[in-house]
């Protein structure tokens, strides 16, 4: 029987690539999203993957969302915590709203999403929790104190939860992408990308969403059971933790 995978932020960018790659690998996939209905419907029509709308910053919304996915597809075996936002500004100008929104969505969501599935995984003696952090959670980034703090927290969450569940057939890992060719990065002015960003990447290009998705499929596999608590850095050689 096909395993069930749930991908948050799974209808655009890296998340969409992850959802499609897991489906291609034989998983029953559900993709959640926060607000872009048009993009979600387009993704659903193109991929045939069911989509679900809720705010990952809300524990109650996540619990209800997981319940619906499990009613439709079956118990969640693979959870990919991919949803994230940015609200960049220098810290001395940062508002409380800019801080809490990013912390709640990019870090709080790991609790909100993983808590409703972890007991079932423990009972079934199988689970894969894969979170998408960032190069900036490893090295920091100007104007991203909120984002860097949250993404660094994702790494600590992973290490601790991996220890708690290692004996129960559940692995917990985190991927730190570098600069990936998504809408978020494409929003950066082209001259800034070409002069300031790409020269910092030794392979001399942006990564592709599919390159992150392949790593998720690898970590999600039944035979990846000896890999847990790991941080997988995929950044073209830009930074070595």
PDB file of N, CA and C in Angstrom, residues 147-215:
ATOM      1  N   UNK A 147      14.018  35.547  10.108  1.00  0.00           N
ATOM      2  CA  UNK A 147      14.067  34.355   9.256  1.00  0.00           C
ATOM      3  C   UNK A 147      15.219  33.431   9.664  1.00  0.00           C
ATOM      4  N   UNK A 148      16.391  34.007   9.897  1.00  0.00           N
ATOM      5  CA  UNK A 148      17.553  33.201  10.278  1.00  0.00           C
ATOM      6  C   UNK A 148      17.336  32.519  11.621  1.00  0.00           C
ATOM      7  N   UNK A 149      16.717  33.233  12.561  1.00  0.00           N
ATOM      8  CA  UNK A 149      16.432  32.649  13.879  1.00  0.00           C
ATOM      9  C   UNK A 149      15.468  31.468  13.750  1.00  0.00           C
ATOM     10  N   UNK A 150      14.420  31.650  12.945  1.00  0.00           N
ATOM     11  CA  UNK A 150      13.444  30.576  12.765  1.00  0.00           C
ATOM     12  C   UNK A 150      14.069  29.368  12.074  1.00  0.00           C
ATOM     13  N   UNK A 151      14.835  29.621  11.035  1.00  0.00           N
ATOM     14  CA  UNK A 151      15.422  28.519  10.276  1.00  0.00           C
ATOM     15  C   UNK A 151      16.507  27.790  11.072  1.00  0.00           C
ATOM     16  N   UNK A 152      17.238  28.509  11.919  1.00  0.00           N
ATOM     17  CA  UNK A 152      18.180  27.853  12.830  1.00  0.00           C
ATOM     18  C   UNK A 152      17.416  26.997  13.841  1.00  0.00           C
ATOM     19  N   UNK A 153      16.266  27.499  14.283  1.00  0.00           N
ATOM     20  CA  UNK A 153      15.419  26.738  15.194  1.00  0.00           C
ATOM     21  C   UNK A 153      14.929  25.437  14.576  1.00  0.00           C
ATOM     22  N   UNK A 154      14.672  25.451  13.281  1.00  0.00           N
ATOM     23  CA  UNK A 154      14.253  24.230  12.584  1.00  0.00           C
ATOM     24  C   UNK A 154      15.316  23.133  12.727  1.00  0.00           C
ATOM     25  N   UNK A 155      16.584  23.543  12.710  1.00  0.00           N
ATOM     26  CA  UNK A 155      17.682  22.578  12.819  1.00  0.00           C
ATOM     27  C   UNK A 155      17.731  21.983  14.227  1.00  0.00           C
ATOM     28  N   UNK A 156      17.582  22.832  15.242  1.00  0.00           N
ATOM     29  CA  UNK A 156      17.568  22.340  16.614  1.00  0.00           C
ATOM     30  C   UNK A 156      16.381  21.430  16.886  1.00  0.00           C
ATOM     31  N   UNK A 157      15.212  21.788  16.364  1.00  0.00           N
ATOM     32  CA  UNK A 157      14.004  20.965  16.465  1.00  0.00           C
ATOM     33  C   UNK A 157      14.275  19.564  15.918  1.00  0.00           C
ATOM     34  N   UNK A 158      14.913  19.528  14.764  1.00  0.00           N
ATOM     35  CA  UNK A 158      15.207  18.266  14.085  1.00  0.00           C
ATOM     36  C   UNK A 158      16.115  17.377  14.916  1.00  0.00           C
ATOM     37  N   UNK A 159      17.191  17.942  15.442  1.00  0.00           N
ATOM     38  CA  UNK A 159      18.163  17.156  16.193  1.00  0.00           C
ATOM     39  C   UNK A 159      17.544  16.536  17.446  1.00  0.00           C
ATOM     40  N   UNK A 160      16.744  17.322  18.158  1.00  0.00           N
ATOM     41  CA  UNK A 160      16.143  16.826  19.397  1.00  0.00           C
ATOM     42  C   UNK A 160      15.046  15.788  19.126  1.00  0.00           C
ATOM     43  N   UNK A 161      14.172  16.082  18.159  1.00  0.00           N
ATOM     44  CA  UNK A 161      13.082  15.147  17.865  1.00  0.00           C
ATOM     45  C   UNK A 161      13.622  13.831  17.311  1.00  0.00           C
ATOM     46  N   UNK A 162      14.732  13.909  16.574  1.00  0.00           N
ATOM     47  CA  UNK A 162      15.360  12.688  16.053  1.00  0.00           C
ATOM     48  C   UNK A 162      15.802  11.779  17.196  1.00  0.00           C
ATOM     49  N   UNK A 163      16.387  12.360  18.228  1.00  0.00           N
ATOM     50  CA  UNK A 163      16.835  11.564  19.376  1.00  0.00           C
ATOM     51  C   UNK A 163      15.661  10.896  20.077  1.00  0.00           C
ATOM     52  N   UNK A 164      14.578  11.612  20.223  1.00  0.00           N
ATOM     53  CA  UNK A 164      13.419  11.077  20.949  1.00  0.00           C
ATOM     54  C   UNK A 164      12.756   9.912  20.220  1.00  0.00           C
ATOM     55  N   UNK A 165      12.874   9.874  18.905  1.00  0.00           N
ATOM     56  CA  UNK A 165      12.117   8.886  18.124  1.00  0.00           C
ATOM     57  C   UNK A 165      12.983   7.892  17.365  1.00  0.00           C
ATOM     58  N   UNK A 166      14.293   7.920  17.604  1.00  0.00           N
ATOM     59  CA  UNK A 166      15.214   7.077  16.837  1.00  0.00           C
ATOM     60  C   UNK A 166      14.925   5.590  16.985  1.00  0.00           C
ATOM     61  N   UNK A 167      14.489   5.167  18.168  1.00  0.00           N
ATOM     62  CA  UNK A 167      14.239   3.743  18.394  1.00  0.00           C
ATOM     63  C   UNK A 167      12.900   3.281  17.844  1.00  0.00           C
ATOM     64  N   UNK A 168      12.082   4.221  17.397  1.00  0.00           N
ATOM     65  CA  UNK A 168      10.724   3.859  17.003  1.00  0.00           C
ATOM     66  C   UNK A 168      10.466   3.815  15.515  1.00  0.00           C
ATOM     67  N   UNK A 169      11.535   3.757  14.706  1.00  0.00           N
ATOM     68  CA  UNK A 169      11.333   3.666  13.265  1.00  0.00           C
ATOM     69  C   UNK A 169      11.009   4.994  12.606  1.00  0.00           C
ATOM     70  N   UNK A 170      11.202   6.088  13.355  1.00  0.00           N
ATOM     71  CA  UNK A 170      10.895   7.416  12.831  1.00  0.00           C
ATOM     72  C   UNK A 170      12.200   8.186  12.646  1.00  0.00           C
ATOM     73  N   UNK A 171      12.429   8.704  11.460  1.00  0.00           N
ATOM     74  CA  UNK A 171      13.600   9.543  11.231  1.00  0.00           C
ATOM     75  C   UNK A 171      13.166  10.996  11.088  1.00  0.00           C
ATOM     76  N   UNK A 172      14.046  11.892  11.536  1.00  0.00           N
ATOM     77  CA  UNK A 172      13.763  13.325  11.493  1.00  0.00           C
ATOM     78  C   UNK A 172      15.005  14.018  10.944  1.00  0.00           C
ATOM     79  N   UNK A 173      14.872  14.641   9.795  1.00  0.00           N
ATOM     80  CA  UNK A 173      16.010  15.276   9.136  1.00  0.00           C
ATOM     81  C   UNK A 173      15.630  16.649   8.611  1.00  0.00           C
ATOM     82  N   UNK A 174      16.648  17.444   8.309  1.00  0.00           N
ATOM     83  CA  UNK A 174      16.418  18.804   7.821  1.00  0.00           C
ATOM     84  C   UNK A 174      17.313  19.072   6.610  1.00  0.00           C
ATOM     85  N   UNK A 175      16.761  19.779   5.642  1.00  0.00           N
ATOM     86  CA  UNK A 175      17.500  20.169   4.443  1.00  0.00           C
ATOM     87  C   UNK A 175      17.670  21.685   4.460  1.00  0.00           C
ATOM     88  N   UNK A 176      18.891  22.138   4.197  1.00  0.00           N
ATOM     89  CA  UNK A 176      19.171  23.576   4.119  1.00  0.00           C
ATOM     90  C   UNK A 176      19.506  23.951   2.677  1.00  0.00           C
ATOM     91  N   UNK A 177      18.518  24.399   1.910  1.00  0.00           N
ATOM     92  CA  UNK A 177      18.815  24.842   0.549  1.00  0.00           C
ATOM     93  C   UNK A 177      19.572  26.161   0.550  1.00  0.00           C
ATOM     94  N   UNK A 178      20.386  26.351  -0.480  1.00  0.00           N
ATOM     95  CA  UNK A 178      20.959  27.662  -0.744  1.00  0.00           C
ATOM     96  C   UNK A 178      19.994  28.447  -1.614  1.00  0.00           C
ATOM     97  N   UNK A 179      20.519  29.201  -2.552  1.00  0.00           N
ATOM     98  CA  UNK A 179      19.669  30.027  -3.412  1.00  0.00           C
ATOM     99  C   UNK A 179      19.118  29.178  -4.557  1.00  0.00           C
ATOM    100  N   UNK A 180      17.788  29.011  -4.537  1.00  0.00           N
ATOM    101  CA  UNK A 180      17.094  28.121  -5.473  1.00  0.00           C
ATOM    102  C   UNK A 180      16.252  28.961  -6.433  1.00  0.00           C
ATOM    103  N   UNK A 181      16.161  28.523  -7.654  1.00  0.00           N
ATOM    104  CA  UNK A 181      15.470  29.251  -8.720  1.00  0.00           C
ATOM    105  C   UNK A 181      13.949  29.146  -8.564  1.00  0.00           C
ATOM    106  N   UNK A 182      13.419  29.938  -7.621  1.00  0.00           N
ATOM    107  CA  UNK A 182      11.981  29.979  -7.364  1.00  0.00           C
ATOM    108  C   UNK A 182      11.483  31.411  -7.531  1.00  0.00           C
ATOM    109  N   UNK A 183      10.158  31.590  -7.405  1.00  0.00           N
ATOM    110  CA  UNK A 183       9.580  32.934  -7.502  1.00  0.00           C
ATOM    111  C   UNK A 183      10.222  33.880  -6.492  1.00  0.00           C
ATOM    112  N   UNK A 184      10.502  33.357  -5.270  1.00  0.00           N
ATOM    113  CA  UNK A 184      11.066  34.192  -4.211  1.00  0.00           C
ATOM    114  C   UNK A 184      12.421  34.773  -4.633  1.00  0.00           C
ATOM    115  N   UNK A 185      13.254  33.921  -5.233  1.00  0.00           N
ATOM    116  CA  UNK A 185      14.582  34.376  -5.659  1.00  0.00           C
ATOM    117  C   UNK A 185      14.491  35.180  -6.953  1.00  0.00           C
ATOM    118  N   UNK A 186      13.558  34.805  -7.812  1.00  0.00           N
ATOM    119  CA  UNK A 186      13.394  35.547  -9.066  1.00  0.00           C
ATOM    120  C   UNK A 186      12.922  36.980  -8.820  1.00  0.00           C
ATOM    121  N   UNK A 187      12.357  37.243  -7.640  1.00  0.00           N
ATOM    122  CA  UNK A 187      11.914  38.592  -7.285  1.00  0.00           C
ATOM    123  C   UNK A 187      13.096  39.521  -7.002  1.00  0.00           C
ATOM    124  N   UNK A 188      14.271  38.927  -6.764  1.00  0.00           N
ATOM    125  CA  UNK A 188      15.488  39.728  -6.567  1.00  0.00           C
ATOM    126  C   UNK A 188      15.879  40.328  -7.920  1.00  0.00           C
ATOM    127  N   UNK A 189      16.218  41.626  -7.958  1.00  0.00           N
ATOM    128  CA  UNK A 189      16.619  42.241  -9.244  1.00  0.00           C
ATOM    129  C   UNK A 189      17.728  41.445  -9.934  1.00  0.00           C
ATOM    130  N   UNK A 190      17.602  41.333 -11.266  1.00  0.00           N
ATOM    131  CA  UNK A 190      18.515  40.476 -12.032  1.00  0.00           C
ATOM    132  C   UNK A 190      19.980  40.883 -11.848  1.00  0.00           C
ATOM    133  N   UNK A 191      20.237  42.190 -11.811  1.00  0.00           N
ATOM    134  CA  UNK A 191      21.625  42.630 -11.677  1.00  0.00           C
ATOM    135  C   UNK A 191      22.193  42.282 -10.297  1.00  0.00           C
ATOM    136  N   UNK A 192      21.333  42.287  -9.276  1.00  0.00           N
ATOM    137  CA  UNK A 192      21.766  41.896  -7.927  1.00  0.00           C
ATOM    138  C   UNK A 192      22.096  40.403  -7.902  1.00  0.00           C
ATOM    139  N   UNK A 193      21.242  39.611  -8.548  1.00  0.00           N
ATOM    140  CA  UNK A 193      21.508  38.166  -8.635  1.00  0.00           C
ATOM    141  C   UNK A 193      22.844  37.906  -9.323  1.00  0.00           C
ATOM    142  N   UNK A 194      23.043  38.569 -10.464  1.00  0.00           N
ATOM    143  CA  UNK A 194      24.235  38.292 -11.282  1.00  0.00           C
ATOM    144  C   UNK A 194      25.531  38.848 -10.682  1.00  0.00           C
ATOM    145  N   UNK A 195      25.419  39.957  -9.961  1.00  0.00           N
ATOM    146  CA  UNK A 195      26.632  40.595  -9.414  1.00  0.00           C
ATOM    147  C   UNK A 195      26.935  40.162  -7.980  1.00  0.00           C
ATOM    148  N   UNK A 196      25.886  39.934  -7.176  1.00  0.00           N
ATOM    149  CA  UNK A 196      26.085  39.714  -5.751  1.00  0.00           C
ATOM    150  C   UNK A 196      25.805  38.292  -5.268  1.00  0.00           C
ATOM    151  N   UNK A 197      24.845  37.615  -5.906  1.00  0.00           N
ATOM    152  CA  UNK A 197      24.420  36.308  -5.393  1.00  0.00           C
ATOM    153  C   UNK A 197      25.175  35.166  -6.076  1.00  0.00           C
ATOM    154  N   UNK A 198      25.033  35.066  -7.379  1.00  0.00           N
ATOM    155  CA  UNK A 198      25.621  33.928  -8.102  1.00  0.00           C
ATOM    156  C   UNK A 198      27.142  33.847  -7.961  1.00  0.00           C
ATOM    157  N   UNK A 199      27.876  34.978  -7.949  1.00  0.00           N
ATOM    158  CA  UNK A 199      29.335  34.880  -7.746  1.00  0.00           C
ATOM    159  C   UNK A 199      29.724  34.255  -6.402  1.00  0.00           C
ATOM    160  N   UNK A 200      28.803  34.248  -5.428  1.00  0.00           N
ATOM    161  CA  UNK A 200      29.090  33.642  -4.124  1.00  0.00           C
ATOM    162  C   UNK A 200      28.875  32.122  -4.127  1.00  0.00           C
ATOM    163  N   UNK A 201      28.309  31.599  -5.226  1.00  0.00           N
ATOM    164  CA  UNK A 201      27.990  30.173  -5.314  1.00  0.00           C
ATOM    165  C   UNK A 201      29.057  29.486  -6.172  1.00  0.00           C
ATOM    166  N   UNK A 202      29.882  28.621  -5.591  1.00  0.00           N
ATOM    167  CA  UNK A 202      30.981  28.017  -6.359  1.00  0.00           C
ATOM    168  C   UNK A 202      30.559  27.305  -7.639  1.00  0.00           C
ATOM    169  N   UNK A 203      29.389  26.674  -7.673  1.00  0.00           N
ATOM    170  CA  UNK A 203      28.976  26.007  -8.913  1.00  0.00           C
ATOM    171  C   UNK A 203      28.462  27.010  -9.957  1.00  0.00           C
ATOM    172  N   UNK A 204      28.370  28.290  -9.558  1.00  0.00           N
ATOM    173  CA  UNK A 204      28.093  29.406 -10.469  1.00  0.00           C
ATOM    174  C   UNK A 204      26.696  29.375 -11.085  1.00  0.00           C
ATOM    175  N   UNK A 205      25.734  28.939 -10.306  1.00  0.00           N
ATOM    176  CA  UNK A 205      24.338  28.984 -10.757  1.00  0.00           C
ATOM    177  C   UNK A 205      23.425  28.848  -9.549  1.00  0.00           C
ATOM    178  N   UNK A 206      22.153  29.170  -9.772  1.00  0.00           N
ATOM    179  CA  UNK A 206      21.140  28.886  -8.758  1.00  0.00           C
ATOM    180  C   UNK A 206      20.830  27.386  -8.764  1.00  0.00           C
ATOM    181  N   UNK A 207      20.357  26.888  -7.634  1.00  0.00           N
ATOM    182  CA  UNK A 207      19.856  25.522  -7.602  1.00  0.00           C
ATOM    183  C   UNK A 207      18.466  25.461  -8.210  1.00  0.00           C
ATOM    184  N   UNK A 208      18.024  24.271  -8.562  1.00  0.00           N
ATOM    185  CA  UNK A 208      16.678  24.074  -9.089  1.00  0.00           C
ATOM    186  C   UNK A 208      15.805  23.382  -8.029  1.00  0.00           C
ATOM    187  N   UNK A 209      14.516  23.712  -7.980  1.00  0.00           N
ATOM    188  CA  UNK A 209      13.637  23.088  -6.989  1.00  0.00           C
ATOM    189  C   UNK A 209      13.693  21.559  -7.015  1.00  0.00           C
ATOM    190  N   UNK A 210      13.852  21.000  -8.205  1.00  0.00           N
ATOM    191  CA  UNK A 210      13.884  19.543  -8.349  1.00  0.00           C
ATOM    192  C   UNK A 210      15.099  18.923  -7.638  1.00  0.00           C
ATOM    193  N   UNK A 211      16.163  19.718  -7.474  1.00  0.00           N
ATOM    194  CA  UNK A 211      17.355  19.213  -6.789  1.00  0.00           C
ATOM    195  C   UNK A 211      17.102  19.060  -5.288  1.00  0.00           C
ATOM    196  N   UNK A 212      16.252  19.903  -4.738  1.00  0.00           N
ATOM    197  CA  UNK A 212      15.840  19.749  -3.340  1.00  0.00           C
ATOM    198  C   UNK A 212      14.853  18.588  -3.230  1.00  0.00           C
ATOM    199  N   UNK A 213      13.955  18.492  -4.198  1.00  0.00           N
ATOM    200  CA  UNK A 213      12.931  17.437  -4.171  1.00  0.00           C
ATOM    201  C   UNK A 213      13.551  16.045  -4.196  1.00  0.00           C
ATOM    202  N   UNK A 214      14.616  15.869  -4.972  1.00  0.00           N
ATOM    203  CA  UNK A 214      15.264  14.551  -5.024  1.00  0.00           C
ATOM    204  C   UNK A 214      15.809  14.151  -3.657  1.00  0.00           C
ATOM    205  N   UNK A 215      16.316  15.137  -2.919  1.00  0.00           N
ATOM    206  CA  UNK A 215      16.840  14.849  -1.584  1.00  0.00           C
ATOM    207  C   UNK A 215      15.720  14.452  -0.627  1.00  0.00           C
TER     208      UNK A 215
END
